[in-house]
Amino acid sequence: MDQGGRSGSRIGSRLQAVAALALALYAYRLLLRLPEPTLLGNFEAWLFEPGEHVVFPALVGTAWLLARRARSFVELPPQTAPGLAAGCLGSASALYAWSVLSGSWPLLLPSLVMLGFGFAALWAGRAGCRALALPLLFLLVAFPLPAPLRHEVVWAQQEATAAVTASVLGGLGETAYSEGILIHRPGTLFIVIESCSGFRFATVFGSIGLLLGGLARQGVPRLLLMLFTGIGTGLLLNEIRVLWIVLTSSSWAASSDHTLQGLAAIAIGVPLLLVVQRFGRGVPGSTAGQPASRTPSGAERDAQRPGWAPTLGLLGLFAALSLLLAPTTGQRAPALDLSGIPGAQGDWRSSLLPTDFLLLGSVGFDQVLRRGYKHRDGMQLELFIGSEGGGDPEESPFSPVTELPETGWVVLERESAEISGRPAERLVIGGRGVRALAYTWRVGDSGLLVETLRAAFGLPLGAVGAPQRRTVVRVSAELALEGPEDRSRADARLRDFVSTFLAEFNAASGS
């Protein structure tokens, strides 16, 4: 081929690459969405809010890693792996179609990853997939932890942060103790809310550590070291932040200075990770400086490539699917009418109690009822019902926090039980000098593993979504005395209460 022909071929290839990029940006446009209207709001959501997900930083990190590997990738020998490419592209197509049908945007992330692997397999076979493995997999750091699992992890981190902070304060000579997610100091109370749990700090700095390791072309052992060092750095910086807020006793420090707190954390954490990154260069496990295998003739190599046609065709199909398909909603039970729960009956009288939404955090309830009942003999009970709304796969009504009435309470004892013919958890809960016996059960709960997978694949909104309104119920009675007789009396009253008062709920929920 003469020089003019080769030049025209290169121009054509570049135009096809630009067209592929444009189609990809359109087909995967939902990944560019931002949860907050302002730049600072998105920065704070990325650093602090467990339930908010800003994909843009992960896209930037992936692009940076790809740019560092682009030359060595294009110079790989032309080896196509048809079976691998077909599997990857087929998976990308299935994930994309289901993402559109289910309305679950996070599934676009693994779809884009598999599309990248499919392109790499067409371009340079298995060697191409290995070359782009880290940049593509890095994109998955933006995949949100499914809500049922996230609630478990964040709550555990909230309790741990409160306990560690109280212990450190005690070591510093301060008077402090923790109770659940409350930190008690003389005259003041501090609540470790979700944004202070350290969950986002751990994920953000873990991602930064992985990115820095990838930029240095470190091997898997060093990448894991950078990942876990980043997670540890994030947790440590969050603990320092919480300690500062508690010690300064400043509401300004606690709520109105998130941007500066985030910038300060990055200014401290990133240099620490850079030190670890530089320490890892040139040691066993590092792949920095290893030359990629190359063909002597770039023109011959390019002539043997399959071209952009398969990728362009698939991206065009994705763009069309995003226009032609619409999310499907499976048949769902009607919303519960909690007004049907009787407020008074026989010797029981009730009053509405305020719901501790600070405790509930990001738990996905559409309706909440919290009511206190008092018997004429003085026995007091509490009823809590929380029901989901439209079944958003990014939300879940299931969380450990629903076992507790208010912040500062903890679960002291737990055992499996049965009440009114349904499986339940029998708990002894305590907080603020009070103890109570409680029964709690969930409607529509398939267990943590199944609920996590259901949320990950967008099933609550899909055509095969759960038909029930997922609901949490808790009934509790204060224990005036610590003894078997008092527990037996409270247990009998709770069982009688459930069978008498929740008939309307049973009919409404189908349980």
Tab-separated table of C-alpha atoms in Angstrom, residues 165-166 169 237-249:
chain	number	residue	atom	x	y	z
A	165	THR	CA	-14.007	7.396	69.292
A	166	ALA	CA	-15.179	6.936	72.882
A	169	LEU	CA	-11.326	10.017	74.120
A	237	LEU	CA	-8.884	10.001	58.393
A	238	ASN	CA	-12.582	9.601	59.125
A	239	GLU	CA	-11.809	8.728	62.746
A	240	ILE	CA	-9.602	11.825	63.037
A	241	ARG	CA	-12.425	13.902	61.546
A	242	VAL	CA	-14.998	12.555	64.031
A	243	LEU	CA	-12.602	13.114	66.947
A	244	TRP	CA	-12.072	16.704	65.838
A	245	ILE	CA	-15.824	17.314	65.655
A	246	VAL	CA	-16.404	15.804	69.107
A	247	LEU	CA	-13.501	17.602	70.777
A	248	THR	CA	-14.359	21.005	69.315
A	249	SER	CA	-18.046	20.562	70.244
